[in-house]
């Protein structure tokens, strides 16, 4: 590092387990850029100060992770439509050359999810049904991404039904395509029933995440429909119990690491003024994450 080093980073609480510094720094190094990506531990009460701080220190941008994705929105000059629709910002672009500073908020989970899905062979169609389990921040990004990609129907199942209903109201108010939306309480029989006519099942809950690796949203001893694409947003472990059930049923399992890497590559593309090979950066970021997760296991 020297006086010309450009800074980017991530704010979160906690932050020590974030894979973002390793994956971003690997790509920055590969590109031969004098840039550095730093993890920044920011208390929930200090988000506004942190944003003023990174702006004053000349950062080019920051990623925003749990629990600051909503709180940061009040500190920005502009919010991109996808981030506004989802109600969460995970990437801030800081432009210090605009006759002052200008802070723009984006949500790269939305394009990260949909480009990951398309790159792995599934294209949402007007006759298709997706089943999304969960109604938190990640589910919001997934449902919005599917609707804007033109899917016909999304059935959302959540442990807390009201949260799924609120998601539907929020997305209906802003108007996102013509897809139909339905909310159900998360119960095994309902999940199995609605999945029979679906093309895509997405787990957007924390169920199955390390250390609760024996858990799954799908009931034991019930096969998943053979043609179903099963996308688990959980990436630790890489093969969750749900994805193992999918593989054993002849369904198509897709892990969450590709989305993690893609949202990172898309954030980097927003910060860099030159064009970035997003697929190449995604592949390198994914590789770095796989190695990091392997060494933690
Ligand atoms: P969140 O906002 O806290 O939402 C958590 C969701 O999980 C809620 O729908 C919650 O239901 C549900 N849930 C939690 N425990 C449950 C249980 N025991 N049974 C049933 N449902 C349960 O979290 P988030 O940010 O949306 O993240 C969700 C998952 O997606 C996490 O595993 C996260 O790591 C992953 N993720 C992955 C990527 C990626 O790039 N691959 C990106 C973002 C997130 P209630 O509403 O009833 O509490």
Short mmCIF file of C-alpha atoms and ligand atoms in Angstrom, two decimals:
data_model
loop_
_atom_site.label_atom_id
_atom_site.label_comp_id
_atom_site.label_asym_id
_atom_site.label_seq_id
_atom_site.Cartn_x
_atom_site.Cartn_y
_atom_site.Cartn_z
CA UNK A 1 0.00 0.00 0.00
CA UNK A 2 1.12 3.55 -0.64
CA UNK A 3 -0.35 7.03 -0.89
CA UNK A 4 -2.05 6.19 -4.19
CA UNK A 5 -3.86 3.06 -2.91
CA UNK A 6 -7.62 3.22 -3.52
CA UNK A 7 -9.79 1.89 -0.70
CA UNK A 8 -13.01 -0.12 -0.73
CA UNK A 9 -14.40 -2.30 2.03
CA UNK A 10 -17.35 -3.78 3.88
CA UNK A 11 -19.21 -2.61 6.98
CA UNK A 12 -20.99 -5.13 9.20
CA UNK A 13 -21.49 -6.28 12.78
CA UNK A 14 -19.92 -8.85 13.22
CA UNK A 15 -17.49 -8.83 10.30
CA UNK A 16 -14.67 -11.26 11.11
CA UNK A 17 -16.19 -14.21 9.18
CA UNK A 18 -16.86 -12.20 6.00
CA UNK A 19 -15.43 -13.82 2.86
CA UNK A 20 -15.58 -10.50 0.98
CA UNK A 21 -12.06 -9.17 1.77
CA UNK A 22 -10.41 -12.38 0.52
CA UNK A 23 -12.50 -12.61 -2.66
CA UNK A 24 -12.27 -8.92 -3.59
CA UNK A 25 -8.55 -8.61 -2.86
CA UNK A 26 -7.85 -11.70 -5.00
CA UNK A 27 -9.51 -10.05 -8.02
CA UNK A 28 -7.92 -6.64 -7.36
CA UNK A 29 -4.52 -8.33 -7.24
CA UNK A 30 -5.23 -10.34 -10.39
CA UNK A 31 -6.14 -7.08 -12.18
CA UNK A 32 -2.87 -5.52 -10.96
CA UNK A 33 -4.73 -2.59 -9.35
CA UNK A 34 -3.36 -0.57 -6.47
CA UNK A 35 -6.61 -1.04 -4.55
CA UNK A 36 -7.31 -2.63 -1.16
CA UNK A 37 -10.58 -4.00 0.31
CA UNK A 38 -10.84 -3.79 4.09
CA UNK A 39 -13.31 -5.27 6.63
CA UNK A 40 -14.78 -2.60 8.93
CA UNK A 41 -16.54 -3.50 12.17
CA UNK A 42 -19.33 -0.95 12.61
CA UNK A 43 -21.77 -0.93 15.53
CA UNK A 44 -25.48 -0.63 14.70
CA UNK A 45 -25.51 2.80 16.39
CA UNK A 46 -22.61 4.11 14.29
CA UNK A 47 -23.75 3.60 10.67
CA UNK A 48 -24.16 7.32 9.88
CA UNK A 49 -20.74 8.13 11.38
CA UNK A 50 -19.15 5.24 9.47
CA UNK A 51 -20.56 6.46 6.16
CA UNK A 52 -19.31 9.99 6.84
CA UNK A 53 -15.96 8.47 7.85
CA UNK A 54 -15.38 6.35 4.74
CA UNK A 55 -16.48 9.29 2.56
CA UNK A 56 -14.04 11.64 4.31
CA UNK A 57 -11.25 9.06 3.98
CA UNK A 58 -11.72 8.90 0.22
CA UNK A 59 -13.08 5.35 -0.07
CA UNK A 60 -14.34 4.54 -3.60
CA UNK A 61 -17.17 2.43 -2.24
CA UNK A 62 -18.30 -0.02 0.39
CA UNK A 63 -20.31 -3.18 0.70
CA UNK A 64 -22.91 -3.29 3.43
CA UNK A 65 -23.77 -6.47 5.27
CA UNK A 66 -25.92 -7.61 8.20
CA UNK A 67 -27.37 -5.73 10.09
CA UNK A 68 -26.83 -2.41 8.24
CA UNK A 69 -28.48 -3.01 4.83
CA UNK A 70 -31.61 -1.00 5.69
CA UNK A 71 -30.07 1.56 8.06
CA UNK A 72 -27.54 2.72 5.48
CA UNK A 73 -30.30 3.80 3.08
CA UNK A 74 -30.99 6.96 5.07
CA UNK A 75 -27.37 8.11 4.60
CA UNK A 76 -27.29 8.06 0.78
CA UNK A 77 -27.98 10.65 -1.94
CA UNK A 78 -29.53 8.21 -4.40
CA UNK A 79 -30.90 4.66 -4.31
CA UNK A 80 -31.09 2.50 -7.45
CA UNK A 81 -34.59 1.15 -8.30
CA UNK A 82 -33.75 -2.50 -7.47
CA UNK A 83 -32.37 -1.56 -4.04
CA UNK A 84 -35.37 0.68 -3.36
CA UNK A 85 -37.78 -2.12 -4.33
CA UNK A 86 -36.03 -4.69 -2.14
CA UNK A 87 -35.61 -2.18 0.70
CA UNK A 88 -31.93 -3.01 1.19
CA UNK A 89 -28.57 -1.69 -0.05
CA UNK A 90 -25.52 -3.96 -0.16
CA UNK A 91 -23.23 -1.75 -2.25
CA UNK A 92 -22.49 1.99 -2.05
CA UNK A 93 -20.64 3.82 -4.80
CA UNK A 94 -18.86 6.93 -3.48
CA UNK A 95 -18.17 9.52 -6.16
CA UNK A 96 -15.82 12.13 -4.80
CA UNK A 97 -15.37 13.97 -8.09
CA UNK A 98 -18.88 15.24 -8.62
CA UNK A 99 -18.29 18.73 -7.23
CA UNK A 100 -18.71 17.38 -3.70
CA UNK A 101 -19.48 13.79 -2.87
CA UNK A 102 -22.34 11.69 -4.17
CA UNK A 103 -23.31 8.38 -2.56
CA UNK A 104 -25.39 5.92 -4.59
CA UNK A 105 -26.88 2.72 -3.10
CA UNK A 106 -27.33 -0.51 -5.08
CA UNK A 107 -28.43 -4.07 -4.39
CA UNK A 108 -26.22 -6.51 -6.30
CA UNK A 109 -27.95 -9.53 -4.70
CA UNK A 110 -30.78 -9.01 -7.24
CA UNK A 111 -28.68 -9.28 -10.44
CA UNK A 112 -26.34 -11.69 -8.61
CA UNK A 113 -29.15 -14.17 -8.08
CA UNK A 114 -30.76 -13.91 -11.49
CA UNK A 115 -27.52 -14.01 -13.51
CA UNK A 116 -26.37 -16.97 -11.43
CA UNK A 117 -29.63 -18.77 -12.19
CA UNK A 118 -29.41 -18.04 -15.92
CA UNK A 119 -25.71 -18.94 -16.10
CA UNK A 120 -26.56 -22.33 -14.63
CA UNK A 121 -29.25 -23.03 -17.21
CA UNK A 122 -32.60 -21.91 -15.76
CA UNK A 123 -34.46 -19.02 -17.41
CA UNK A 124 -37.68 -17.82 -15.70
CA UNK A 125 -40.67 -18.05 -18.09
CA UNK A 126 -44.23 -16.62 -17.99
CA UNK A 127 -45.72 -20.11 -17.49
CA UNK A 128 -43.34 -21.02 -14.66
CA UNK A 129 -43.97 -21.18 -10.93
CA UNK A 130 -41.23 -20.56 -8.38
CA UNK A 131 -41.55 -21.53 -4.73
CA UNK A 132 -39.52 -19.28 -2.43
CA UNK A 133 -39.11 -20.31 1.21
CA UNK A 134 -38.32 -17.35 3.47
CA UNK A 135 -39.37 -13.69 3.59
CA UNK A 136 -36.28 -11.91 4.93
CA UNK A 137 -33.85 -9.68 3.03
CA UNK A 138 -32.53 -12.42 0.75
CA UNK A 139 -36.05 -13.62 -0.13
CA UNK A 140 -37.02 -10.04 -1.04
CA UNK A 141 -34.12 -9.86 -3.51
CA UNK A 142 -34.99 -13.27 -4.98
CA UNK A 143 -38.72 -12.58 -5.41
CA UNK A 144 -38.07 -9.15 -6.96
CA UNK A 145 -35.43 -10.64 -9.29
CA UNK A 146 -37.79 -13.43 -10.44
CA UNK A 147 -40.69 -11.05 -11.05
CA UNK A 148 -38.62 -8.57 -13.03
CA UNK A 149 -37.20 -11.50 -15.05
CA UNK A 150 -40.76 -12.35 -16.12
CA UNK A 151 -41.72 -15.42 -14.09
CA UNK A 152 -45.45 -16.25 -14.06
CA UNK A 153 -46.01 -17.05 -10.38
CA UNK A 154 -44.12 -16.96 -7.08
CA UNK A 155 -45.45 -18.80 -4.03
CA UNK A 156 -43.75 -17.57 -0.84
CA UNK A 157 -43.79 -19.79 2.24
CA UNK A 158 -42.53 -18.40 5.52
CA UNK A 159 -42.57 -19.47 9.16
CA UNK A 160 -44.02 -16.04 9.99
CA UNK A 161 -46.85 -15.67 7.48
CA UNK A 162 -47.29 -11.91 8.07
CA UNK A 163 -43.75 -11.26 6.87
CA UNK A 164 -44.47 -13.02 3.55
CA UNK A 165 -47.73 -11.09 3.22
CA UNK A 166 -45.89 -7.80 3.85
CA UNK A 167 -43.36 -8.69 1.16
CA UNK A 168 -46.21 -9.19 -1.33
CA UNK A 169 -47.85 -5.88 -0.40
CA UNK A 170 -44.54 -4.00 -0.72
CA UNK A 171 -43.72 -5.47 -4.15
CA UNK A 172 -47.29 -5.00 -5.41
CA UNK A 173 -47.25 -1.32 -4.41
CA UNK A 174 -44.15 -0.61 -6.51
CA UNK A 175 -45.43 -2.77 -9.42
CA UNK A 176 -42.99 -5.43 -10.64
CA UNK A 177 -44.06 -7.20 -13.84
CA UNK A 178 -47.17 -9.29 -14.22
CA UNK A 179 -46.26 -12.32 -12.08
CA UNK A 180 -48.80 -13.56 -9.53
CA UNK A 181 -47.79 -13.67 -5.85
CA UNK A 182 -49.16 -15.89 -3.09
CA UNK A 183 -48.15 -16.28 0.59
CA UNK A 184 -48.52 -19.44 2.70
CA UNK A 185 -47.36 -20.48 6.16
CA UNK A 186 -44.30 -22.75 6.00
CA UNK A 187 -45.61 -26.29 6.57
CA UNK A 188 -44.10 -29.47 5.09
CA UNK A 189 -47.32 -30.65 3.39
CA UNK A 190 -47.95 -27.24 1.80
CA UNK A 191 -44.33 -27.01 0.59
CA UNK A 192 -44.49 -30.46 -1.02
CA UNK A 193 -47.89 -29.72 -2.61
CA UNK A 194 -46.98 -26.35 -4.19
CA UNK A 195 -43.61 -27.70 -5.39
CA UNK A 196 -45.25 -30.41 -7.53
CA UNK A 197 -46.28 -27.85 -10.19
CA UNK A 198 -43.17 -25.67 -9.78
CA UNK A 199 -40.04 -25.38 -11.95
CA UNK A 200 -37.89 -23.70 -9.27
CA UNK A 201 -37.55 -24.01 -5.48
CA UNK A 202 -35.41 -21.47 -3.60
CA UNK A 203 -34.38 -21.75 0.05
CA UNK A 204 -33.95 -18.17 1.27
CA UNK A 205 -33.99 -19.07 4.98
CA UNK A 206 -31.08 -19.80 7.30
CA UNK A 207 -32.29 -23.42 7.65
CA UNK A 208 -29.45 -25.88 6.95
CA UNK A 209 -26.69 -23.32 7.55
CA UNK A 210 -23.63 -24.30 9.58
CA UNK A 211 -23.71 -25.45 12.39
CA UNK A 212 -27.32 -26.73 11.95
CA UNK A 213 -26.30 -28.80 8.93
CA UNK A 214 -28.78 -31.66 9.63
CA UNK A 215 -31.76 -29.32 9.09
CA UNK A 216 -33.71 -28.94 5.87
CA UNK A 217 -36.86 -27.11 4.79
CA UNK A 218 -37.87 -30.27 2.85
CA UNK A 219 -39.32 -33.20 4.85
CA UNK A 220 -37.25 -36.39 5.18
CA UNK A 221 -38.33 -39.44 3.14
CA UNK A 222 -40.27 -37.38 0.57
CA UNK A 223 -38.52 -37.16 -2.81
CA UNK A 224 -38.31 -33.77 -4.50
CA UNK A 225 -39.97 -33.57 -7.94
CA UNK A 226 -37.45 -34.92 -10.48
CA UNK A 227 -37.34 -31.91 -12.85
CA UNK A 228 -37.20 -29.23 -10.14
CA UNK A 229 -34.31 -26.73 -10.03
CA UNK A 230 -33.41 -26.38 -6.33
CA UNK A 231 -31.42 -23.26 -5.42
CA UNK A 232 -30.17 -23.01 -1.83
CA UNK A 233 -28.94 -19.52 -0.90
CA UNK A 234 -27.05 -21.07 2.01
CA UNK A 235 -23.41 -21.61 0.97
CA UNK A 236 -21.91 -22.94 4.20
CA UNK A 237 -21.92 -25.92 3.85
CA UNK A 238 -21.64 -25.92 0.06
CA UNK A 239 -23.87 -29.00 -0.21
CA UNK A 240 -26.67 -28.48 2.29
CA UNK A 241 -29.01 -31.24 3.36
CA UNK A 242 -31.64 -29.78 1.00
CA UNK A 243 -29.24 -29.97 -1.95
CA UNK A 244 -28.33 -33.56 -1.03
CA UNK A 245 -32.06 -34.42 -0.98
CA UNK A 246 -32.41 -32.74 -4.39
CA UNK A 247 -29.45 -34.62 -5.85
CA UNK A 248 -30.74 -37.95 -4.54
CA UNK A 249 -34.22 -37.25 -6.02
CA UNK A 250 -32.92 -36.45 -9.50
CA UNK A 251 -33.69 -32.73 -9.10
CA UNK A 252 -31.08 -30.11 -10.08
CA UNK A 253 -29.19 -28.76 -7.04
CA UNK A 254 -27.63 -25.25 -7.20
CA UNK A 255 -25.51 -23.96 -4.30
CA UNK A 256 -25.48 -20.37 -2.97
CA UNK A 257 -21.78 -19.68 -3.50
CA UNK A 258 -22.25 -18.63 -7.13
CA UNK A 259 -24.65 -15.84 -6.06
CA UNK A 260 -22.23 -14.70 -3.34
CA UNK A 261 -19.39 -14.49 -5.84
CA UNK A 262 -21.56 -12.79 -8.50
CA UNK A 263 -22.89 -10.09 -6.18
CA UNK A 264 -19.27 -9.38 -5.22
CA UNK A 265 -18.09 -9.19 -8.83
CA UNK A 266 -21.03 -6.91 -9.71
CA UNK A 267 -20.16 -4.60 -6.79
CA UNK A 268 -16.57 -4.40 -8.01
CA UNK A 269 -17.82 -3.60 -11.53
CA UNK A 270 -19.77 -0.65 -10.07
CA UNK A 271 -16.68 0.74 -8.31
CA UNK A 272 -14.17 0.32 -11.14
CA UNK A 273 -14.29 2.89 -13.85
CA UNK A 274 -12.96 0.40 -16.41
CA UNK A 275 -14.95 -2.58 -17.71
CA UNK A 276 -14.69 -5.75 -15.62
CA UNK A 277 -14.95 -9.34 -16.88
CA UNK A 278 -17.74 -10.19 -14.41
CA UNK A 279 -17.80 -13.92 -15.27
CA UNK A 280 -14.02 -14.18 -14.82
CA UNK A 281 -14.11 -12.24 -11.54
CA UNK A 282 -17.02 -14.42 -10.34
CA UNK A 283 -15.06 -17.60 -11.07
CA UNK A 284 -12.01 -16.35 -9.16
CA UNK A 285 -14.12 -15.12 -6.22
CA UNK A 286 -15.94 -18.46 -6.07
CA UNK A 287 -12.64 -20.32 -6.06
CA UNK A 288 -11.29 -18.16 -3.20
CA UNK A 289 -14.47 -18.70 -1.16
CA UNK A 290 -14.42 -22.46 -1.71
CA UNK A 291 -10.86 -22.61 -0.43
CA UNK A 292 -11.65 -20.38 2.56
CA UNK A 293 -14.72 -22.44 3.49
CA UNK A 294 -12.76 -25.67 3.02
CA UNK A 295 -10.05 -24.50 5.39
CA UNK A 296 -12.66 -23.45 8.00
CA UNK A 297 -14.49 -26.83 7.86
P1 LIG B 1 -33.10 -12.80 7.39
O1 LIG B 1 -33.53 -11.50 6.80
O2 LIG B 1 -32.72 -12.85 8.82
O3 LIG B 1 -34.30 -13.85 7.13
C1 LIG B 1 -34.22 -15.16 7.66
C2 LIG B 1 -35.32 -16.02 7.06
O4 LIG B 1 -35.14 -17.35 7.55
C3 LIG B 1 -36.73 -15.59 7.50
O5 LIG B 1 -37.64 -15.87 6.46
C4 LIG B 1 -36.98 -16.52 8.71
O6 LIG B 1 -38.33 -16.76 8.97
C5 LIG B 1 -36.34 -17.81 8.19
N1 LIG B 1 -35.98 -18.74 9.27
C6 LIG B 1 -35.01 -18.59 10.20
N2 LIG B 1 -34.97 -19.69 11.00
C7 LIG B 1 -35.95 -20.51 10.57
C8 LIG B 1 -36.41 -21.80 10.99
N3 LIG B 1 -35.86 -22.45 12.03
N4 LIG B 1 -37.43 -22.36 10.30
C9 LIG B 1 -38.00 -21.73 9.25
N5 LIG B 1 -37.61 -20.52 8.80
C10 LIG B 1 -36.59 -19.91 9.46
O7 LIG B 1 -31.87 -13.41 6.58
P2 LIG B 1 -31.48 -13.16 5.06
O8 LIG B 1 -30.52 -12.05 4.97
O9 LIG B 1 -32.73 -13.12 4.26
O10 LIG B 1 -30.65 -14.50 4.73
C11 LIG B 1 -31.28 -15.75 4.57
C12 LIG B 1 -30.26 -16.78 4.11
O11 LIG B 1 -29.79 -16.45 2.81
C13 LIG B 1 -29.02 -16.88 5.01
O12 LIG B 1 -28.68 -18.23 5.14
C14 LIG B 1 -27.97 -16.12 4.24
O13 LIG B 1 -26.66 -16.59 4.52
C15 LIG B 1 -28.36 -16.46 2.80
N6 LIG B 1 -27.91 -15.46 1.84
C16 LIG B 1 -27.11 -15.89 0.84
C17 LIG B 1 -26.68 -15.01 -0.13
C18 LIG B 1 -25.81 -15.49 -1.22
O14 LIG B 1 -25.19 -14.67 -1.90
N7 LIG B 1 -25.76 -16.78 -1.46
C19 LIG B 1 -27.08 -13.66 -0.07
C20 LIG B 1 -27.91 -13.24 0.97
C21 LIG B 1 -28.32 -14.17 1.92
P3 LIG B 1 -39.17 -15.75 9.95
O15 LIG B 1 -39.54 -14.58 9.10
O16 LIG B 1 -40.31 -16.57 10.39
O17 LIG B 1 -38.24 -15.39 11.09
#
